[in-house]
Structures are given as C-alpha cells and as structure tokens.
C-alpha cells in the first residue's frame, strides 16, 4: 500500500494536480452529467465528457506554471461571482437557521400579537391562563397558553 502511495506521489510530482479551476470544472462535469440523465441531451453529455477530459488533462499536465497562471486568471475573473455566491450562501444559511430557531421557539413559547398595539409577544407555553403585560404599551390581558 505504501509502495502504491509512493508511486502515486511520484506520479503527481511536477504535475498540476487539483486546483480551484480543476475543482470547478469537475463540479461542472458532475452537474452536466446529472443534467444528461434528466434531459438525455447528447450535447450536454459531450460537454460533460469534455469537462472531465479537461480536468483530467489539467491534473496530469506537467506544464504547471502555465496551469498555475490559468488558475490565477480563473480566480481573478470569477472573484465577483464567487463573492456573490458566498454572499448568497450566507443569506440562505442564516435564513435556514432563523427558520429553525423560530420553529424551536414555537415549541417552547406561545407567540401572539398584543391586541392593542400589535407588538409581537411571546410567553412560555403550558402555563394555563395567565395575565400578560405587553412590553411596549403595557396593556394587560388574559391569555391561555
Ligand atoms: Zn401592546
């Protein structure tokens, strides 16, 4: 096994290996393959195969200086998109965790609006009939929770 690893390491020595551009192309190939299964389109299939071939070729390329330059250029050109994408991912993530915590709160708290000022209020559930004081307008009312 170690011998195999050694040989593998030797094989990749001086070659480009996987960089950001290679990873992106591999992901693209994967997406195109999934699209092929859905659409049965020959063009998408060929594009996907092309992506795989390209990423393999880059990985094994011995002209790593040129590949490095390509990768740097790729990163430079996609900087704006990547920033937008990570911003979007962050928004999705915070939306999901917000929804999750809202859901959890609904299990523990009864959430309702103050009848006089419409302020959102929450009280712990399972206490029966309680008198609630609105923390904004200080109106008092009876609520069953
Ligand atoms: Zn109120």
PDB file of C-alpha atoms and ligand atoms in Angstrom:
ATOM      1  CA  UNK A   1       0.000   0.000   0.000  1.00  0.00           C
ATOM      2  CA  UNK A   2       2.796   2.384   0.937  1.00  0.00           C
ATOM      3  CA  UNK A   3       4.523   1.469  -2.254  1.00  0.00           C
ATOM      4  CA  UNK A   4       1.399   2.368  -4.187  1.00  0.00           C
ATOM      5  CA  UNK A   5       1.167   5.677  -2.355  1.00  0.00           C
ATOM      6  CA  UNK A   6       4.773   6.383  -3.094  1.00  0.00           C
ATOM      7  CA  UNK A   7       4.251   5.623  -6.750  1.00  0.00           C
ATOM      8  CA  UNK A   8       1.169   7.827  -6.792  1.00  0.00           C
ATOM      9  CA  UNK A   9       3.092  10.655  -5.168  1.00  0.00           C
ATOM     10  CA  UNK A  10       5.877  10.195  -7.686  1.00  0.00           C
ATOM     11  CA  UNK A  11       3.347  10.207 -10.479  1.00  0.00           C
ATOM     12  CA  UNK A  12       1.863  13.517  -9.370  1.00  0.00           C
ATOM     13  CA  UNK A  13       5.185  15.139  -8.712  1.00  0.00           C
ATOM     14  CA  UNK A  14       5.678  18.034 -11.049  1.00  0.00           C
ATOM     15  CA  UNK A  15       2.112  17.817 -12.252  1.00  0.00           C
ATOM     16  CA  UNK A  16      -0.623  20.329 -11.669  1.00  0.00           C
ATOM     17  CA  UNK A  17      -2.956  18.194  -9.538  1.00  0.00           C
ATOM     18  CA  UNK A  18      -6.281  19.588  -8.380  1.00  0.00           C
ATOM     19  CA  UNK A  19      -6.616  23.338  -8.055  1.00  0.00           C
ATOM     20  CA  UNK A  20      -9.604  25.674  -7.853  1.00  0.00           C
ATOM     21  CA  UNK A  21     -10.145  25.696 -11.602  1.00  0.00           C
ATOM     22  CA  UNK A  22      -9.853  21.900 -11.737  1.00  0.00           C
ATOM     23  CA  UNK A  23     -12.345  21.516  -8.907  1.00  0.00           C
ATOM     24  CA  UNK A  24     -14.808  23.874 -10.567  1.00  0.00           C
ATOM     25  CA  UNK A  25     -14.554  22.037 -13.881  1.00  0.00           C
ATOM     26  CA  UNK A  26     -15.069  18.709 -12.081  1.00  0.00           C
ATOM     27  CA  UNK A  27     -18.190  20.050 -10.372  1.00  0.00           C
ATOM     28  CA  UNK A  28     -19.396  21.400 -13.687  1.00  0.00           C
ATOM     29  CA  UNK A  29     -18.874  17.955 -15.225  1.00  0.00           C
ATOM     30  CA  UNK A  30     -20.902  16.390 -12.423  1.00  0.00           C
ATOM     31  CA  UNK A  31     -23.754  18.876 -12.890  1.00  0.00           C
ATOM     32  CA  UNK A  32     -23.694  18.293 -16.651  1.00  0.00           C
ATOM     33  CA  UNK A  33     -23.822  14.519 -16.106  1.00  0.00           C
ATOM     34  CA  UNK A  34     -26.866  14.900 -13.854  1.00  0.00           C
ATOM     35  CA  UNK A  35     -28.439  17.156 -16.492  1.00  0.00           C
ATOM     36  CA  UNK A  36     -27.701  14.486 -19.097  1.00  0.00           C
ATOM     37  CA  UNK A  37     -29.619  11.929 -17.059  1.00  0.00           C
ATOM     38  CA  UNK A  38     -32.582  14.307 -16.837  1.00  0.00           C
ATOM     39  CA  UNK A  39     -32.594  15.678 -20.373  1.00  0.00           C
ATOM     40  CA  UNK A  40     -30.922  12.815 -22.322  1.00  0.00           C
ATOM     41  CA  UNK A  41     -29.233  15.503 -24.372  1.00  0.00           C
ATOM     42  CA  UNK A  42     -26.182  14.406 -26.372  1.00  0.00           C
ATOM     43  CA  UNK A  43     -24.761  17.911 -26.390  1.00  0.00           C
ATOM     44  CA  UNK A  44     -24.816  18.183 -22.608  1.00  0.00           C
ATOM     45  CA  UNK A  45     -23.291  14.706 -22.386  1.00  0.00           C
ATOM     46  CA  UNK A  46     -20.445  15.713 -24.700  1.00  0.00           C
ATOM     47  CA  UNK A  47     -19.912  18.931 -22.750  1.00  0.00           C
ATOM     48  CA  UNK A  48     -19.749  16.930 -19.517  1.00  0.00           C
ATOM     49  CA  UNK A  49     -17.273  14.484 -21.035  1.00  0.00           C
ATOM     50  CA  UNK A  50     -15.249  17.427 -22.311  1.00  0.00           C
ATOM     51  CA  UNK A  51     -15.155  18.875 -18.791  1.00  0.00           C
ATOM     52  CA  UNK A  52     -13.963  15.553 -17.347  1.00  0.00           C
ATOM     53  CA  UNK A  53     -11.304  15.219 -20.032  1.00  0.00           C
ATOM     54  CA  UNK A  54     -10.200  18.802 -19.487  1.00  0.00           C
ATOM     55  CA  UNK A  55      -9.961  18.470 -15.707  1.00  0.00           C
ATOM     56  CA  UNK A  56      -8.033  15.193 -16.040  1.00  0.00           C
ATOM     57  CA  UNK A  57      -5.717  16.730 -18.577  1.00  0.00           C
ATOM     58  CA  UNK A  58      -5.110  19.733 -16.293  1.00  0.00           C
ATOM     59  CA  UNK A  59      -4.498  17.479 -13.317  1.00  0.00           C
ATOM     60  CA  UNK A  60      -1.878  15.467 -15.172  1.00  0.00           C
ATOM     61  CA  UNK A  61      -0.347  18.360 -17.034  1.00  0.00           C
ATOM     62  CA  UNK A  62       3.355  18.813 -16.421  1.00  0.00           C
ATOM     63  CA  UNK A  63       3.303  22.419 -17.509  1.00  0.00           C
ATOM     64  CA  UNK A  64       2.185  23.505 -14.066  1.00  0.00           C
ATOM     65  CA  UNK A  65       3.410  27.049 -14.435  1.00  0.00           C
ATOM     66  CA  UNK A  66       1.010  27.589 -17.281  1.00  0.00           C
ATOM     67  CA  UNK A  67      -1.762  25.784 -15.378  1.00  0.00           C
ATOM     68  CA  UNK A  68      -0.993  27.906 -12.321  1.00  0.00           C
ATOM     69  CA  UNK A  69      -1.337  31.013 -14.436  1.00  0.00           C
ATOM     70  CA  UNK A  70      -4.661  29.754 -15.838  1.00  0.00           C
ATOM     71  CA  UNK A  71      -5.912  29.068 -12.339  1.00  0.00           C
ATOM     72  CA  UNK A  72      -4.882  32.530 -11.139  1.00  0.00           C
ATOM     73  CA  UNK A  73      -6.647  34.093 -14.096  1.00  0.00           C
ATOM     74  CA  UNK A  74      -9.731  31.993 -13.440  1.00  0.00           C
ATOM     75  CA  UNK A  75      -9.781  33.089  -9.795  1.00  0.00           C
ATOM     76  CA  UNK A  76      -9.347  36.708 -10.812  1.00  0.00           C
ATOM     77  CA  UNK A  77     -12.170  36.573 -13.362  1.00  0.00           C
ATOM     78  CA  UNK A  78     -14.584  34.784 -11.054  1.00  0.00           C
ATOM     79  CA  UNK A  79     -13.819  36.857  -7.944  1.00  0.00           C
ATOM     80  CA  UNK A  80     -17.035  38.869  -8.334  1.00  0.00           C
ATOM     81  CA  UNK A  81     -19.200  35.801  -8.933  1.00  0.00           C
ATOM     82  CA  UNK A  82     -17.596  33.923  -6.058  1.00  0.00           C
ATOM     83  CA  UNK A  83     -18.172  36.837  -3.721  1.00  0.00           C
ATOM     84  CA  UNK A  84     -21.834  36.994  -4.785  1.00  0.00           C
ATOM     85  CA  UNK A  85     -22.207  33.242  -4.435  1.00  0.00           C
ATOM     86  CA  UNK A  86     -20.751  33.152  -0.949  1.00  0.00           C
ATOM     87  CA  UNK A  87     -22.982  36.098  -0.003  1.00  0.00           C
ATOM     88  CA  UNK A  88     -25.976  34.172  -1.307  1.00  0.00           C
ATOM     89  CA  UNK A  89     -24.928  31.025   0.561  1.00  0.00           C
ATOM     90  CA  UNK A  90     -24.555  33.071   3.723  1.00  0.00           C
ATOM     91  CA  UNK A  91     -28.060  34.504   3.280  1.00  0.00           C
ATOM     92  CA  UNK A  92     -29.544  31.051   2.686  1.00  0.00           C
ATOM     93  CA  UNK A  93     -27.715  29.704   5.709  1.00  0.00           C
ATOM     94  CA  UNK A  94     -28.881  32.474   8.028  1.00  0.00           C
ATOM     95  CA  UNK A  95     -32.440  32.162   6.674  1.00  0.00           C
ATOM     96  CA  UNK A  96     -32.446  28.425   7.391  1.00  0.00           C
ATOM     97  CA  UNK A  97     -31.059  28.824  10.894  1.00  0.00           C
ATOM     98  CA  UNK A  98     -33.531  31.641  11.595  1.00  0.00           C
ATOM     99  CA  UNK A  99     -36.451  29.494  10.450  1.00  0.00           C
ATOM    100  CA  UNK A 100     -35.129  26.628  12.540  1.00  0.00           C
ATOM    101  CA  UNK A 101     -34.871  28.705  15.693  1.00  0.00           C
ATOM    102  CA  UNK A 102     -38.328  30.187  15.037  1.00  0.00           C
ATOM    103  CA  UNK A 103     -39.661  26.678  14.784  1.00  0.00           C
ATOM    104  CA  UNK A 104     -37.965  25.684  18.027  1.00  0.00           C
ATOM    105  CA  UNK A 105     -39.283  28.787  19.780  1.00  0.00           C
ATOM    106  CA  UNK A 106     -42.826  27.926  18.732  1.00  0.00           C
ATOM    107  CA  UNK A 107     -42.488  24.671  20.626  1.00  0.00           C
ATOM    108  CA  UNK A 108     -41.500  26.399  23.856  1.00  0.00           C
ATOM    109  CA  UNK A 109     -43.262  29.727  23.512  1.00  0.00           C
ATOM    110  CA  UNK A 110     -46.692  30.861  22.517  1.00  0.00           C
ATOM    111  CA  UNK A 111     -46.267  33.719  20.075  1.00  0.00           C
ATOM    112  CA  UNK A 112     -49.088  36.198  19.538  1.00  0.00           C
ATOM    113  CA  UNK A 113     -49.738  39.857  18.941  1.00  0.00           C
ATOM    114  CA  UNK A 114     -50.725  42.398  21.542  1.00  0.00           C
ATOM    115  CA  UNK A 115     -54.447  43.201  20.976  1.00  0.00           C
ATOM    116  CA  UNK A 116     -53.933  46.918  21.419  1.00  0.00           C
ATOM    117  CA  UNK A 117     -50.596  47.744  19.733  1.00  0.00           C
ATOM    118  CA  UNK A 118     -49.921  44.616  17.598  1.00  0.00           C
ATOM    119  CA  UNK A 119     -46.498  44.133  19.151  1.00  0.00           C
ATOM    120  CA  UNK A 120     -45.263  40.552  18.805  1.00  0.00           C
ATOM    121  CA  UNK A 121     -45.149  38.881  22.209  1.00  0.00           C
ATOM    122  CA  UNK A 122     -44.078  35.501  23.423  1.00  0.00           C
ATOM    123  CA  UNK A 123     -44.785  33.669  26.648  1.00  0.00           C
ATOM    124  CA  UNK A 124     -43.744  30.187  27.789  1.00  0.00           C
ATOM    125  CA  UNK A 125     -46.257  27.523  26.826  1.00  0.00           C
ATOM    126  CA  UNK A 126     -48.191  25.261  29.153  1.00  0.00           C
ATOM    127  CA  UNK A 127     -48.961  27.659  31.984  1.00  0.00           C
ATOM    128  CA  UNK A 128     -52.696  27.733  31.509  1.00  0.00           C
ATOM    129  CA  UNK A 129     -54.498  31.046  31.857  1.00  0.00           C
ATOM    130  CA  UNK A 130     -52.072  33.875  32.547  1.00  0.00           C
ATOM    131  CA  UNK A 131     -52.154  37.610  32.652  1.00  0.00           C
ATOM    132  CA  UNK A 132     -49.803  39.048  30.034  1.00  0.00           C
ATOM    133  CA  UNK A 133     -48.451  42.569  30.136  1.00  0.00           C
ATOM    134  CA  UNK A 134     -47.381  43.964  26.774  1.00  0.00           C
ATOM    135  CA  UNK A 135     -43.813  45.132  26.976  1.00  0.00           C
ATOM    136  CA  UNK A 136     -44.440  48.003  24.569  1.00  0.00           C
ATOM    137  CA  UNK A 137     -47.793  49.555  25.528  1.00  0.00           C
ATOM    138  CA  UNK A 138     -48.145  47.873  28.947  1.00  0.00           C
ATOM    139  CA  UNK A 139     -51.684  46.757  28.180  1.00  0.00           C
ATOM    140  CA  UNK A 140     -52.783  43.837  30.314  1.00  0.00           C
ATOM    141  CA  UNK A 141     -54.835  40.959  29.008  1.00  0.00           C
ATOM    142  CA  UNK A 142     -55.588  37.347  29.786  1.00  0.00           C
ATOM    143  CA  UNK A 143     -54.187  34.680  27.525  1.00  0.00           C
ATOM    144  CA  UNK A 144     -54.445  30.903  27.568  1.00  0.00           C
ATOM    145  CA  UNK A 145     -51.094  29.263  26.806  1.00  0.00           C
TER     146      UNK A 145
HETATM  147 ZN1  LIG B   1     -49.128  46.346  23.331  1.00  0.00          ZN
END
